Amino acid sequence: MAWQIRKSKETFIYFGKGGILILLKKWRSHNMYDVIIIGSGPAGLSAAIYAGRAKFDTLIIEEKPMSGGQIVNTSEVDNYPGLPGVGGFELAQKMREHAQKSGVTFVKEQVVSVEDKQEKKLVTTNQNKYEAKAVIIASGASYRKLGVPGEERLTGMGVSYCATCDGAFFRNRTVAVAGGGDVALEDALFLARGCEKVYLIHRRDSFRGAKVLAEQVQTNEKIEILYDTVVEEICGEGMVEKIKILNKKTQEEKMLPVNGIFVAVGMVPNTVKVIPHLALDDTGYIKAGEDGRSSVPGIYAVGDVRTKQLRQVVTAVADGANAIASMESDGMIS
């Protein structure tokens, strides 16, 4: 019996007697790339686009169900040049499509470790092992939790970390937002469009978010601001029914009846589980400058996961481009 064997990147293709065609998926235990990008938010996708333009053999490892990072949870992105008011999901999809056209490869796997082997980096996932000449960490950040009783138990049952994702479930109802930064202010304004009432709970006596957002919140009749106040407990049987709050100045405690609470108290960088041997700052962000260079040659950090003053879509996109430029300057890819 004569067999003709053709080998592709993903499969072995066997043409057998009588035109029988058998496809067997190739077991990919070890693959070599020029660049591996961990994460597919704006920074990672931007890096992928520039890597593709440089003709680097590039792999993006994404853990989340969809690309885009935090912007997929944003109803409108109003500060991306040329696209005022574009939907976050729409922008993320356009970025992914652009990256795909650049010829990069996407896989949905969870990164377990990144090891520095001097001239090459070994990336281990829950399914495979990959090698690369350089690695870009674009793993972003996760929602910080309040850490109060009832939060874990009622997550998904009235406790949410994404107003644009879950706000529609609370139309004509009463909700609370915990936080005082840009995200908290944006969440309160977004929820006020459909909710009967929104309590904005902030532990300080003034907002740290953008002034224009603070002014909009302060003049919105549906939003009641509770300054110098913290959430102590989230209560309810099966669903959120009320929250226990404390005014730090007066020490007055009271129960506030709400149907849901949206937590917007910042982010935690996704670094520890990925590469614990990199130099981090006191809050866990990877130490890297505008050029993306980390403390380990050949490993770059971009987007929300690195130390930076401003975490926005436009700065994340710039990070991705800068990292590829640094990589070329460093002579990592030959």
GROMACS .gro file of C-alpha atoms in nm:
model
  334
    1MET     CA    1   0.000   0.000   0.000
    2ALA     CA    2   0.142   0.337  -0.099
    3TRP     CA    3   0.103   0.638   0.126
    4GLN     CA    4   0.166   1.002   0.048
    5ILE     CA    5   0.233   1.215   0.355
    6ARG     CA    6   0.200   1.593   0.367
    7LYS     CA    7   0.289   1.777   0.686
    8SER     CA    8   0.128   2.107   0.787
    9LYS     CA    9   0.174   2.323   1.096
   10GLU     CA   10  -0.126   2.176   1.275
   11THR     CA   11  -0.184   1.833   1.120
   12PHE     CA   12  -0.041   1.534   0.944
   13ILE     CA   13  -0.237   1.459   0.626
   14TYR     CA   14  -0.231   1.104   0.494
   15PHE     CA   15  -0.356   1.017   0.146
   16GLY     CA   16  -0.421   0.643   0.139
   17LYS     CA   17  -0.536   0.377  -0.102
   18GLY     CA   18  -0.876   0.440  -0.256
   19GLY     CA   19  -0.857   0.811  -0.182
   20ILE     CA   20  -0.902   0.761   0.192
   21LEU     CA   21  -0.810   1.081   0.375
   22ILE     CA   22  -0.711   1.070   0.740
   23LEU     CA   23  -0.644   1.384   0.944
   24LEU     CA   24  -0.455   1.348   1.269
   25LYS     CA   25  -0.395   1.652   1.484
   26LYS     CA   26  -0.029   1.696   1.548
   27TRP     CA   27   0.069   1.681   1.915
   28ARG     CA   28   0.224   2.021   1.976
   29SER     CA   29   0.444   1.970   2.279
   30HIS     CA   30   0.715   2.216   2.185
   31ASN     CA   31   0.705   2.506   1.938
   32MET     CA   32   0.955   2.778   1.856
   33TYR     CA   33   0.851   3.137   1.777
   34ASP     CA   34   1.030   3.466   1.742
   35VAL     CA   35   0.792   3.639   1.983
   36ILE     CA   36   0.534   3.512   2.229
   37ILE     CA   37   0.280   3.765   2.358
   38ILE     CA   38   0.094   3.677   2.676
   39GLY     CA   39  -0.242   3.853   2.676
   40SER     CA   40  -0.464   4.000   2.405
   41GLY     CA   41  -0.577   4.337   2.536
   42PRO     CA   42  -0.498   4.658   2.343
   43ALA     CA   43  -0.129   4.641   2.439
   44GLY     CA   44  -0.089   4.279   2.335
   45LEU     CA   45  -0.281   4.324   2.011
   46SER     CA   46  -0.082   4.636   1.924
   47ALA     CA   47   0.242   4.446   1.985
   48ALA     CA   48   0.111   4.166   1.763
   49ILE     CA   49   0.033   4.408   1.480
   50TYR     CA   50   0.380   4.561   1.494
   51ALA     CA   51   0.544   4.218   1.527
   52GLY     CA   52   0.354   4.105   1.220
   53ARG     CA   53   0.467   4.412   1.026
   54ALA     CA   54   0.826   4.323   1.123
   55LYS     CA   55   0.768   3.970   0.986
   56PHE     CA   56   0.827   3.810   1.326
   57ASP     CA   57   0.681   3.463   1.376
   58THR     CA   58   0.443   3.555   1.658
   59LEU     CA   59   0.218   3.366   1.897
   60ILE     CA   60  -0.046   3.529   2.119
   61ILE     CA   61  -0.155   3.327   2.420
   62GLU     CA   62  -0.490   3.448   2.552
   63GLU     CA   63  -0.663   3.309   2.858
   64LYS     CA   64  -0.987   3.507   2.835
   65PRO     CA   65  -1.280   3.396   2.614
   66MET     CA   66  -1.240   3.704   2.395
   67SER     CA   67  -0.970   3.953   2.304
   68GLY     CA   68  -0.968   4.313   2.419
   69GLY     CA   69  -0.894   4.304   2.791
   70GLN     CA   70  -1.086   4.552   3.002
   71ILE     CA   71  -1.221   4.757   2.710
   72VAL     CA   72  -1.473   4.486   2.617
   73ASN     CA   73  -1.655   4.585   2.937
   74THR     CA   74  -1.670   4.953   2.838
   75SER     CA   75  -1.986   5.074   2.667
   76GLU     CA   76  -1.814   5.372   2.506
   77VAL     CA   77  -1.448   5.463   2.463
   78ASP     CA   78  -1.455   5.840   2.435
   79ASN     CA   79  -1.083   5.915   2.441
   80TYR     CA   80  -0.943   5.705   2.158
   81PRO     CA   81  -0.826   5.948   1.885
   82GLY     CA   82  -1.041   5.947   1.574
   83LEU     CA   83  -1.308   5.715   1.714
   84PRO     CA   84  -1.501   5.913   1.978
   85GLY     CA   85  -1.772   5.707   2.143
   86VAL     CA   86  -1.669   5.378   1.983
   87GLY     CA   87  -1.795   5.072   2.169
   88GLY     CA   88  -1.529   4.889   2.367
   89PHE     CA   89  -1.624   4.551   2.224
   90GLU     CA   90  -1.625   4.691   1.870
   91LEU     CA   91  -1.280   4.847   1.915
   92ALA     CA   92  -1.142   4.522   2.057
   93GLN     CA   93  -1.276   4.323   1.763
   94LYS     CA   94  -1.121   4.565   1.513
   95MET     CA   95  -0.786   4.535   1.689
   96ARG     CA   96  -0.802   4.155   1.685
   97GLU     CA   97  -0.896   4.148   1.316
   98HIS     CA   98  -0.602   4.376   1.241
   99ALA     CA   99  -0.367   4.147   1.435
  100GLN     CA  100  -0.499   3.841   1.253
  101LYS     CA  101  -0.434   4.008   0.918
  102SER     CA  102  -0.076   4.062   1.034
  103GLY     CA  103  -0.026   3.685   1.032
  104VAL     CA  104   0.005   3.613   1.404
  105THR     CA  105  -0.116   3.289   1.564
  106PHE     CA  106  -0.371   3.287   1.849
  107VAL     CA  107  -0.417   3.008   2.107
  108LYS     CA  108  -0.649   3.001   2.408
  109GLU     CA  109  -0.443   2.856   2.691
  110GLN     CA  110  -0.343   2.949   3.045
  111VAL     CA  111   0.020   3.041   3.107
  112VAL     CA  112   0.170   2.852   3.400
  113SER     CA  113   0.529   2.981   3.391
  114VAL     CA  114   0.787   3.174   3.192
  115GLU     CA  115   1.150   3.068   3.228
  116ASP     CA  116   1.455   3.262   3.118
  117LYS     CA  117   1.693   3.031   2.930
  118GLN     CA  118   1.925   3.315   2.826
  119GLU     CA  119   1.904   3.303   2.445
  120LYS     CA  120   1.551   3.167   2.453
  121LYS     CA  121   1.247   3.184   2.680
  122LEU     CA  122   1.040   2.880   2.773
  123VAL     CA  123   0.667   2.943   2.815
  124THR     CA  124   0.466   2.663   2.974
  125THR     CA  125   0.087   2.661   2.952
  126ASN     CA  126  -0.176   2.423   3.082
  127GLN     CA  127  -0.157   2.245   2.745
  128ASN     CA  128   0.180   2.300   2.577
  129LYS     CA  129   0.537   2.422   2.598
  130TYR     CA  130   0.660   2.698   2.368
  131GLU     CA  131   0.997   2.861   2.306
  132ALA     CA  132   1.064   3.214   2.188
  133LYS     CA  133   1.352   3.451   2.139
  134ALA     CA  134   1.154   3.718   2.326
  135VAL     CA  135   0.840   3.736   2.538
  136ILE     CA  136   0.600   4.027   2.584
  137ILE     CA  137   0.391   4.023   2.900
  138ALA     CA  138   0.056   4.189   2.827
  139SER     CA  139  -0.147   4.004   3.089
  140GLY     CA  140  -0.324   4.313   3.219
  141ALA     CA  141  -0.489   4.342   3.557
  142SER     CA  142  -0.790   4.200   3.742
  143TYR     CA  143  -1.063   4.362   3.948
  144ARG     CA  144  -0.969   4.436   4.308
  145LYS     CA  145  -1.224   4.310   4.560
  146LEU     CA  146  -1.356   4.480   4.872
  147GLY     CA  147  -1.278   4.179   5.088
  148VAL     CA  148  -1.590   4.214   5.303
  149PRO     CA  149  -1.832   3.947   5.430
  150GLY     CA  150  -2.089   3.846   5.172
  151GLU     CA  151  -1.889   3.960   4.869
  152GLU     CA  152  -1.772   3.619   4.750
  153ARG     CA  153  -2.099   3.445   4.838
  154LEU     CA  154  -2.312   3.695   4.645
  155THR     CA  155  -2.085   3.751   4.346
  156GLY     CA  156  -2.306   3.706   4.042
  157MET     CA  157  -2.611   3.740   4.265
  158GLY     CA  158  -2.607   4.118   4.288
  159VAL     CA  159  -2.235   4.175   4.339
  160SER     CA  160  -2.071   4.277   4.011
  161TYR     CA  161  -1.740   4.418   3.893
  162CYS     CA  162  -1.867   4.527   3.552
  163ALA     CA  163  -2.146   4.783   3.523
  164THR     CA  164  -2.163   4.768   3.145
  165CYS     CA  165  -2.192   4.389   3.157
  166ASP     CA  166  -2.458   4.360   3.427
  167GLY     CA  167  -2.622   4.701   3.452
  168ALA     CA  168  -2.919   4.599   3.237
  169PHE     CA  169  -3.028   4.350   3.504
  170PHE     CA  170  -3.092   4.638   3.745
  171ARG     CA  171  -3.311   4.861   3.531
  172ASN     CA  172  -3.550   5.068   3.747
  173ARG     CA  173  -3.387   4.934   4.063
  174THR     CA  174  -3.157   5.074   4.332
  175VAL     CA  175  -2.786   5.000   4.324
  176ALA     CA  176  -2.462   5.111   4.487
  177VAL     CA  177  -2.120   5.174   4.337
  178ALA     CA  178  -1.811   5.146   4.559
  179GLY     CA  179  -1.509   5.352   4.453
  180GLY     CA  180  -1.391   5.701   4.367
  181GLY     CA  181  -1.175   5.676   4.056
  182ASP     CA  182  -1.260   5.713   3.689
  183VAL     CA  183  -1.415   5.367   3.662
  184ALA     CA  184  -1.642   5.422   3.962
  185LEU     CA  185  -1.756   5.759   3.828
  186GLU     CA  186  -1.818   5.615   3.481
  187ASP     CA  187  -2.007   5.322   3.631
  188ALA     CA  188  -2.231   5.551   3.836
  189LEU     CA  189  -2.315   5.762   3.532
  190PHE     CA  190  -2.380   5.456   3.318
  191LEU     CA  191  -2.607   5.295   3.578
  192ALA     CA  192  -2.798   5.619   3.633
  193ARG     CA  193  -2.929   5.591   3.277
  194GLY     CA  194  -3.145   5.293   3.365
  195CYS     CA  195  -3.154   5.256   3.743
  196GLU     CA  196  -3.402   5.432   3.969
  197LYS     CA  197  -3.128   5.539   4.212
  198VAL     CA  198  -2.752   5.503   4.241
  199TYR     CA  199  -2.554   5.541   4.564
  200LEU     CA  200  -2.188   5.625   4.504
  201ILE     CA  201  -1.988   5.519   4.809
  202HIS     CA  202  -1.642   5.674   4.842
  203ARG     CA  203  -1.406   5.639   5.136
  204ARG     CA  204  -1.256   5.988   5.091
  205ASP     CA  205  -1.404   6.338   5.096
  206SER     CA  206  -1.319   6.410   4.732
  207PHE     CA  207  -1.290   6.211   4.411
  208ARG     CA  208  -0.956   6.112   4.262
  209GLY     CA  209  -1.110   6.060   3.917
  210ALA     CA  210  -1.127   6.305   3.628
  211LYS     CA  211  -1.285   6.641   3.715
  212VAL     CA  212  -1.521   6.631   3.420
  213LEU     CA  213  -1.661   6.297   3.539
  214ALA     CA  214  -1.686   6.417   3.899
  215GLU     CA  215  -1.886   6.721   3.788
  216GLN     CA  216  -2.126   6.504   3.589
  217VAL     CA  217  -2.179   6.275   3.888
  218GLN     CA  218  -2.232   6.563   4.129
  219THR     CA  219  -2.502   6.717   3.910
  220ASN     CA  220  -2.687   6.395   3.832
  221GLU     CA  221  -3.016   6.383   4.023
  222LYS     CA  222  -3.023   6.004   4.028
  223ILE     CA  223  -2.686   5.974   4.201
  224GLU     CA  224  -2.644   6.021   4.577
  225ILE     CA  225  -2.284   6.050   4.690
  226LEU     CA  226  -2.181   5.911   5.028
  227TYR     CA  227  -1.839   6.057   5.109
  228ASP     CA  228  -1.606   5.926   5.383
  229THR     CA  229  -1.797   5.599   5.374
  230VAL     CA  230  -1.693   5.235   5.336
  231VAL     CA  231  -1.883   4.912   5.277
  232GLU     CA  232  -1.851   4.675   5.573
  233GLU     CA  233  -2.077   4.389   5.467
  234ILE     CA  234  -2.298   4.277   5.179
  235CYS     CA  235  -2.616   4.109   5.295
  236GLY     CA  236  -2.888   3.899   5.139
  237GLU     CA  237  -3.036   3.551   5.115
  238GLY     CA  238  -2.954   3.428   4.767
  239MET     CA  239  -2.950   3.783   4.627
  240VAL     CA  240  -2.812   4.117   4.745
  241GLU     CA  241  -3.074   4.288   4.961
  242LYS     CA  242  -2.877   4.550   5.153
  243ILE     CA  243  -2.527   4.663   5.243
  244LYS     CA  244  -2.383   4.766   5.576
  245ILE     CA  245  -2.194   5.095   5.550
  246LEU     CA  246  -1.981   5.298   5.792
  247ASN     CA  247  -1.919   5.673   5.787
  248LYS     CA  248  -1.555   5.698   5.895
  249LYS     CA  249  -1.590   6.054   6.025
  250THR     CA  250  -1.903   6.012   6.236
  251GLN     CA  251  -1.857   5.636   6.299
  252GLU     CA  252  -2.225   5.594   6.215
  253GLU     CA  253  -2.323   5.252   6.083
  254LYS     CA  254  -2.639   5.182   5.888
  255MET     CA  255  -2.801   4.936   5.652
  256LEU     CA  256  -2.863   5.061   5.300
  257PRO     CA  257  -3.130   4.872   5.100
  258VAL     CA  258  -3.001   4.801   4.747
  259ASN     CA  259  -3.063   4.543   4.479
  260GLY     CA  260  -2.701   4.527   4.371
  261ILE     CA  261  -2.353   4.665   4.428
  262PHE     CA  262  -2.088   4.738   4.167
  263VAL     CA  263  -1.732   4.725   4.297
  264ALA     CA  264  -1.489   4.965   4.127
  265VAL     CA  265  -1.195   4.999   4.365
  266GLY     CA  266  -0.907   4.946   4.128
  267MET     CA  267  -0.714   4.666   3.970
  268VAL     CA  268  -0.458   4.404   4.071
  269PRO     CA  269  -0.181   4.327   3.817
  270ASN     CA  270  -0.178   3.974   3.676
  271THR     CA  271   0.192   3.914   3.738
  272VAL     CA  272   0.257   3.682   4.030
  273LYS     CA  273   0.129   3.361   3.874
  274VAL     CA  274   0.303   3.432   3.544
  275ILE     CA  275   0.664   3.528   3.614
  276PRO     CA  276   0.745   3.572   3.983
  277HIS     CA  277   1.120   3.623   3.919
  278LEU     CA  278   1.078   3.959   3.744
  279ALA     CA  279   1.140   4.281   3.935
  280LEU     CA  280   0.808   4.419   4.060
  281ASP     CA  281   0.713   4.738   4.241
  282ASP     CA  282   0.551   4.741   4.586
  283THR     CA  283   0.203   4.690   4.440
  284GLY     CA  284   0.295   4.401   4.213
  285TYR     CA  285   0.333   4.576   3.877
  286ILE     CA  286   0.626   4.474   3.656
  287LYS     CA  287   0.900   4.735   3.663
  288ALA     CA  288   0.932   4.854   3.303
  289GLY     CA  289   0.962   5.193   3.138
  290GLU     CA  290   0.806   5.338   2.825
  291ASP     CA  291   1.038   5.116   2.621
  292GLY     CA  292   0.881   4.807   2.776
  293ARG     CA  293   1.213   4.660   2.893
  294SER     CA  294   1.186   4.461   3.216
  295SER     CA  295   1.466   4.356   3.452
  296VAL     CA  296   1.521   4.041   3.243
  297PRO     CA  297   1.669   4.087   2.893
  298GLY     CA  298   1.431   3.959   2.629
  299ILE     CA  299   1.121   3.992   2.846
  300TYR     CA  300   0.909   4.304   2.793
  301ALA     CA  301   0.603   4.432   2.980
  302VAL     CA  302   0.326   4.639   2.825
  303GLY     CA  303  -0.014   4.778   2.919
  304ASP     CA  304  -0.178   4.765   3.259
  305VAL     CA  305   0.062   4.504   3.396
  306ARG     CA  306   0.362   4.740   3.403
  307THR     CA  307   0.451   5.043   3.614
  308LYS     CA  308   0.307   5.354   3.449
  309GLN     CA  309   0.131   5.677   3.537
  310LEU     CA  310  -0.160   5.658   3.294
  311ARG     CA  311  -0.349   5.336   3.215
  312GLN     CA  312  -0.564   5.404   2.909
  313VAL     CA  313  -0.628   5.233   2.576
  314VAL     CA  314  -0.414   5.483   2.389
  315THR     CA  315  -0.113   5.435   2.621
  316ALA     CA  316  -0.154   5.057   2.607
  317VAL     CA  317  -0.144   5.066   2.227
  318ALA     CA  318   0.170   5.281   2.239
  319ASP     CA  319   0.328   5.031   2.480
  320GLY     CA  320   0.284   4.749   2.231
  321ALA     CA  321   0.451   4.942   1.951
  322ASN     CA  322   0.736   5.056   2.177
  323ALA     CA  323   0.809   4.701   2.296
  324ILE     CA  324   0.856   4.576   1.940
  325ALA     CA  325   1.081   4.875   1.863
  326SER     CA  326   1.288   4.797   2.174
  327MET     CA  327   1.306   4.432   2.075
  328GLU     CA  328   1.441   4.523   1.732
  329SER     CA  329   1.688   4.769   1.884
  330ASP     CA  330   1.807   4.503   2.130
  331GLY     CA  331   1.872   4.262   1.844
  332MET     CA  332   1.653   3.994   2.001
  333ILE     CA  333   1.522   3.868   1.666
  334SER     CA  334   1.776   3.778   1.401
   0.00000   0.00000   0.00000
